PDB file of C-alpha atoms in Angstrom:
ATOM      1  CA  UNK A 153     103.554 115.346  92.307  1.00 73.00           C
ATOM      2  CA  UNK A 154     104.174 118.702  94.059  1.00 82.00           C
ATOM      3  CA  UNK A 155     105.717 117.654  97.174  1.00 90.00           C
ATOM      4  CA  UNK A 156     107.614 114.263  96.933  1.00 92.00           C
ATOM      5  CA  UNK A 157     109.487 115.094  99.941  1.00 92.00           C
ATOM      6  CA  UNK A 158     106.657 115.183 102.147  1.00 93.00           C
ATOM      7  CA  UNK A 159     105.077 111.890 100.632  1.00 95.00           C
ATOM      8  CA  UNK A 160     108.335 110.076 101.321  1.00 95.00           C
ATOM      9  CA  UNK A 161     108.671 111.334 104.684  1.00 94.00           C
ATOM     10  CA  UNK A 162     104.987 110.160 105.491  1.00 95.00           C
ATOM     11  CA  UNK A 163     105.776 106.642 103.931  1.00 96.00           C
ATOM     12  CA  UNK A 164     109.019 106.487 106.145  1.00 96.00           C
ATOM     13  CA  UNK A 165     107.182 107.559 109.324  1.00 94.00           C
ATOM     14  CA  UNK A 166     104.895 104.464 108.726  1.00 95.00           C
ATOM     15  CA  UNK A 167     107.701 102.089 107.996  1.00 96.00           C
ATOM     16  CA  UNK A 168     109.494 103.574 111.438  1.00 94.00           C
ATOM     17  CA  UNK A 169     106.323 102.758 113.290  1.00 92.00           C
ATOM     18  CA  UNK A 170     106.409  99.086 112.267  1.00 92.00           C
ATOM     19  CA  UNK A 171     110.463  99.008 112.267  1.00 93.00           C
ATOM     20  CA  UNK A 172     111.780 100.903 114.845  1.00 92.00           C
ATOM     21  CA  UNK A 173     111.398 101.765 118.888  1.00 86.00           C
ATOM     22  CA  UNK A 174     112.018 104.731 120.642  1.00 80.00           C
ATOM     23  CA  UNK A 175     115.541 104.067 122.167  1.00 79.00           C
ATOM     24  CA  UNK A 176     117.228 102.936 118.687  1.00 80.00           C
ATOM     25  CA  UNK A 177     119.227 104.320 115.835  1.00 88.00           C
ATOM     26  CA  UNK A 178     116.249 104.841 113.738  1.00 88.00           C
ATOM     27  CA  UNK A 179     117.906 105.191 110.209  1.00 89.00           C
ATOM     28  CA  UNK A 180     120.030 102.190 110.878  1.00 92.00           C
ATOM     29  CA  UNK A 181     117.512 100.112 112.364  1.00 93.00           C
ATOM     30  CA  UNK A 182     114.897 100.516 109.794  1.00 94.00           C
ATOM     31  CA  UNK A 183     117.121 100.113 106.841  1.00 93.00           C
ATOM     32  CA  UNK A 184     118.636  96.811 108.552  1.00 93.00           C
ATOM     33  CA  UNK A 185     115.141  95.329 109.543  1.00 93.00           C
ATOM     34  CA  UNK A 186     113.646  96.052 106.161  1.00 94.00           C
ATOM     35  CA  UNK A 187     116.549  94.711 104.248  1.00 93.00           C
ATOM     36  CA  UNK A 188     116.662  91.313 106.284  1.00 93.00           C
ATOM     37  CA  UNK A 189     112.833  90.726 106.128  1.00 92.00           C
ATOM     38  CA  UNK A 190     113.023  91.422 102.222  1.00 91.00           C
ATOM     39  CA  UNK A 191     115.935  88.936 101.979  1.00 90.00           C
ATOM     40  CA  UNK A 192     113.569  86.262 103.808  1.00 89.00           C
ATOM     41  CA  UNK A 193     111.159  86.941 100.940  1.00 88.00           C
ATOM     42  CA  UNK A 194     113.439  86.217  98.425  1.00 86.00           C
ATOM     43  CA  UNK A 195     113.943  90.056  97.502  1.00 85.00           C
ATOM     44  CA  UNK A 196     117.769  90.193  97.710  1.00 78.00           C
ATOM     45  CA  UNK A 197     118.373  93.459  96.008  1.00 79.00           C
ATOM     46  CA  UNK A 198     121.156  94.948  97.852  1.00 76.00           C
ATOM     47  CA  UNK A 199     120.341  98.384  96.553  1.00 88.00           C
ATOM     48  CA  UNK A 200     117.222  98.432  98.935  1.00 92.00           C
ATOM     49  CA  UNK A 201     119.609  99.212 101.892  1.00 91.00           C
ATOM     50  CA  UNK A 202     121.127 102.283 100.104  1.00 93.00           C
ATOM     51  CA  UNK A 203     117.944 103.509  98.863  1.00 95.00           C
ATOM     52  CA  UNK A 204     116.060 103.252 102.170  1.00 95.00           C
ATOM     53  CA  UNK A 205     119.248 105.239 103.642  1.00 94.00           C
ATOM     54  CA  UNK A 206     118.908 108.022 100.929  1.00 95.00           C
ATOM     55  CA  UNK A 207     115.118 107.950 101.686  1.00 95.00           C
ATOM     56  CA  UNK A 208     115.802 108.315 105.413  1.00 94.00           C
ATOM     57  CA  UNK A 209     118.012 111.428 104.448  1.00 93.00           C
ATOM     58  CA  UNK A 210     115.196 112.767 102.420  1.00 94.00           C
ATOM     59  CA  UNK A 211     112.857 112.228 105.403  1.00 94.00           C
ATOM     60  CA  UNK A 212     115.325 113.728 108.192  1.00 91.00           C
ATOM     61  CA  UNK A 213     115.931 117.008 105.958  1.00 91.00           C
ATOM     62  CA  UNK A 214     112.307 117.599 105.397  1.00 90.00           C
ATOM     63  CA  UNK A 215     111.326 116.916 108.998  1.00 86.00           C
ATOM     64  CA  UNK A 216     113.898 118.834 110.619  1.00 87.00           C
ATOM     65  CA  UNK A 217     113.546 121.639 108.286  1.00 85.00           C
ATOM     66  CA  UNK A 218     116.798 121.453 106.366  1.00 81.00           C
ATOM     67  CA  UNK A 219     117.764 123.423 103.305  1.00 79.00           C
ATOM     68  CA  UNK A 220     119.126 120.561 100.971  1.00 83.00           C
ATOM     69  CA  UNK A 221     115.818 118.894  99.887  1.00 83.00           C
ATOM     70  CA  UNK A 222     116.488 119.163  96.048  1.00 88.00           C
ATOM     71  CA  UNK A 223     120.008 117.869  96.442  1.00 92.00           C
ATOM     72  CA  UNK A 224     118.914 114.917  98.625  1.00 92.00           C
ATOM     73  CA  UNK A 225     115.854 114.018  96.719  1.00 93.00           C
ATOM     74  CA  UNK A 226     118.025 114.268  93.438  1.00 95.00           C
ATOM     75  CA  UNK A 227     120.546 111.772  95.085  1.00 95.00           C
ATOM     76  CA  UNK A 228     117.900 109.450  96.151  1.00 95.00           C
ATOM     77  CA  UNK A 229     116.436 109.296  92.368  1.00 96.00           C
ATOM     78  CA  UNK A 230     120.170 108.620  91.251  1.00 96.00           C
ATOM     79  CA  UNK A 231     120.837 106.004  93.758  1.00 94.00           C
ATOM     80  CA  UNK A 232     117.712 104.052  93.114  1.00 94.00           C
ATOM     81  CA  UNK A 233     117.914 104.531  89.546  1.00 95.00           C
ATOM     82  CA  UNK A 234     114.310 106.004  89.503  1.00 96.00           C
ATOM     83  CA  UNK A 235     113.184 107.500  86.215  1.00 96.00           C
ATOM     84  CA  UNK A 236     110.942 109.980  88.112  1.00 96.00           C
ATOM     85  CA  UNK A 237     109.313 111.038  91.395  1.00 96.00           C
ATOM     86  CA  UNK A 238     106.141 108.722  91.022  1.00 96.00           C
ATOM     87  CA  UNK A 239     108.595 105.741  90.286  1.00 96.00           C
ATOM     88  CA  UNK A 240     110.423 106.282  93.546  1.00 96.00           C
ATOM     89  CA  UNK A 241     107.288 106.845  95.582  1.00 96.00           C
ATOM     90  CA  UNK A 242     105.726 103.695  94.059  1.00 96.00           C
ATOM     91  CA  UNK A 243     108.869 101.760  95.324  1.00 95.00           C
ATOM     92  CA  UNK A 244     108.605 103.340  98.908  1.00 96.00           C
ATOM     93  CA  UNK A 245     104.747 102.571  98.977  1.00 96.00           C
ATOM     94  CA  UNK A 246     105.249  98.811  98.151  1.00 94.00           C
ATOM     95  CA  UNK A 247     108.079  98.649 100.811  1.00 94.00           C
ATOM     96  CA  UNK A 248     105.453 100.065 103.231  1.00 96.00           C
ATOM     97  CA  UNK A 249     102.630  97.757 101.665  1.00 95.00           C
ATOM     98  CA  UNK A 250     104.443  94.471 102.079  1.00 93.00           C
ATOM     99  CA  UNK A 251     105.455  95.624 105.665  1.00 93.00           C
ATOM    100  CA  UNK A 252     102.030  96.328 106.787  1.00 92.00           C
ATOM    101  CA  UNK A 253     100.934  93.011 105.451  1.00 90.00           C
ATOM    102  CA  UNK A 254     103.416  91.079 107.090  1.00 89.00           C
ATOM    103  CA  UNK A 255     103.163  92.765 110.301  1.00 87.00           C
ATOM    104  CA  UNK A 256      99.449  92.285 110.267  1.00 86.00           C
ATOM    105  CA  UNK A 257     100.001  88.643 109.524  1.00 85.00           C
ATOM    106  CA  UNK A 258     102.948  87.908 112.075  1.00 81.00           C
ATOM    107  CA  UNK A 259     101.197  90.064 114.800  1.00 77.00           C
ATOM    108  CA  UNK A 260      97.937  88.124 114.513  1.00 72.00           C
ATOM    109  CA  UNK A 261      98.948  85.640 116.887  1.00 72.00           C
ATOM    110  CA  UNK A 262      98.265  84.304 120.268  1.00 69.00           C
ATOM    111  CA  UNK A 263     101.472  82.713 121.979  1.00 67.00           C
ATOM    112  CA  UNK A 264     100.782  81.140 125.371  1.00 66.00           C
ATOM    113  CA  UNK A 265      97.530  82.467 125.511  1.00 70.00           C
ATOM    114  CA  UNK A 266      98.949  85.937 125.151  1.00 70.00           C
ATOM    115  CA  UNK A 267      98.222  88.188 122.017  1.00 72.00           C
ATOM    116  CA  UNK A 268     101.368  89.288 120.550  1.00 74.00           C
ATOM    117  CA  UNK A 269     102.232  92.876 119.412  1.00 80.00           C
ATOM    118  CA  UNK A 270     104.735  94.790 116.761  1.00 84.00           C
ATOM    119  CA  UNK A 271     107.652  93.759 119.070  1.00 85.00           C
ATOM    120  CA  UNK A 272     107.059  90.310 118.137  1.00 84.00           C
ATOM    121  CA  UNK A 273     107.677  91.005 114.503  1.00 85.00           C
ATOM    122  CA  UNK A 274     110.702  93.283 115.189  1.00 90.00           C
ATOM    123  CA  UNK A 275     112.193  90.542 117.430  1.00 90.00           C
ATOM    124  CA  UNK A 276     111.564  88.025 114.691  1.00 89.00           C
ATOM    125  CA  UNK A 277     113.594  90.041 112.302  1.00 93.00           C
ATOM    126  CA  UNK A 278     116.144  90.861 114.764  1.00 94.00           C
ATOM    127  CA  UNK A 279     116.994  87.071 115.796  1.00 94.00           C
ATOM    128  CA  UNK A 280     117.043  86.432 111.859  1.00 93.00           C
ATOM    129  CA  UNK A 281     119.701  89.167 111.608  1.00 93.00           C
ATOM    130  CA  UNK A 282     121.763  87.515 114.465  1.00 94.00           C
ATOM    131  CA  UNK A 283     121.586  84.085 112.472  1.00 93.00           C
ATOM    132  CA  UNK A 284     118.848  82.575 114.320  1.00 92.00           C
ATOM    133  CA  UNK A 285     117.423  80.021 111.845  1.00 93.00           C
ATOM    134  CA  UNK A 286     114.278  79.040 113.910  1.00 92.00           C
ATOM    135  CA  UNK A 287     113.146  82.856 113.479  1.00 91.00           C
ATOM    136  CA  UNK A 288     113.684  82.858 109.742  1.00 91.00           C
ATOM    137  CA  UNK A 289     111.938  79.126 109.426  1.00 90.00           C
ATOM    138  CA  UNK A 290     108.902  80.842 111.531  1.00 87.00           C
ATOM    139  CA  UNK A 291     108.754  83.979 109.463  1.00 89.00           C
ATOM    140  CA  UNK A 292     108.790  81.910 106.294  1.00 89.00           C
ATOM    141  CA  UNK A 293     106.431  79.258 107.681  1.00 87.00           C
ATOM    142  CA  UNK A 294     104.025  82.262 108.607  1.00 84.00           C
ATOM    143  CA  UNK A 295     104.093  83.860 105.303  1.00 86.00           C
ATOM    144  CA  UNK A 296     104.094  80.689 102.993  1.00 85.00           C
ATOM    145  CA  UNK A 297     100.221  81.141 102.394  1.00 82.00           C
ATOM    146  CA  UNK A 298     100.475  84.878 101.602  1.00 84.00           C
ATOM    147  CA  UNK A 299     103.561  84.859  99.278  1.00 81.00           C
ATOM    148  CA  UNK A 300     101.354  86.072  96.427  1.00 80.00           C
ATOM    149  CA  UNK A 301     100.795  89.345  98.153  1.00 80.00           C
ATOM    150  CA  UNK A 302     104.236  90.248  98.394  1.00 79.00           C
ATOM    151  CA  UNK A 303     104.968  90.769  94.796  1.00 75.00           C
ATOM    152  CA  UNK A 304     107.633  93.577  95.051  1.00 65.00           C
ATOM    153  CA  UNK A 305     107.217  94.843  91.273  1.00 58.00           C
TER     154      UNK A 305
END
């Protein structure tokens, strides 16, 4: 792979579109919402939080013309215990794939005769982070039929 930094940047931009809004701390919100959602799915690997953080560092350095691309990429591979660039990219693509599927499932709703948008997805995750059991139950209920699609391996 000739430009893994560029690929990770593109993947993380996709994740940003799903998980963040303009008026939030992008890096923090992104990793917290992803980790929360994946915990609901039963993917409780704590390293997801750190891998997303390091991936975001790579994305920021690349997007803003930083000069530490090789060091940041090496740190990401180390933190994630990835054997090579392809394994790392596959990991992030899996996160994006699962996130897209869940966003499509949760947003394919009409509530009180009104079609919901991506903020519905984000709010359910936020409510879960705040300990709202109803939000967590609702996410699990909505995703129950599709669980086979969320294999993270």
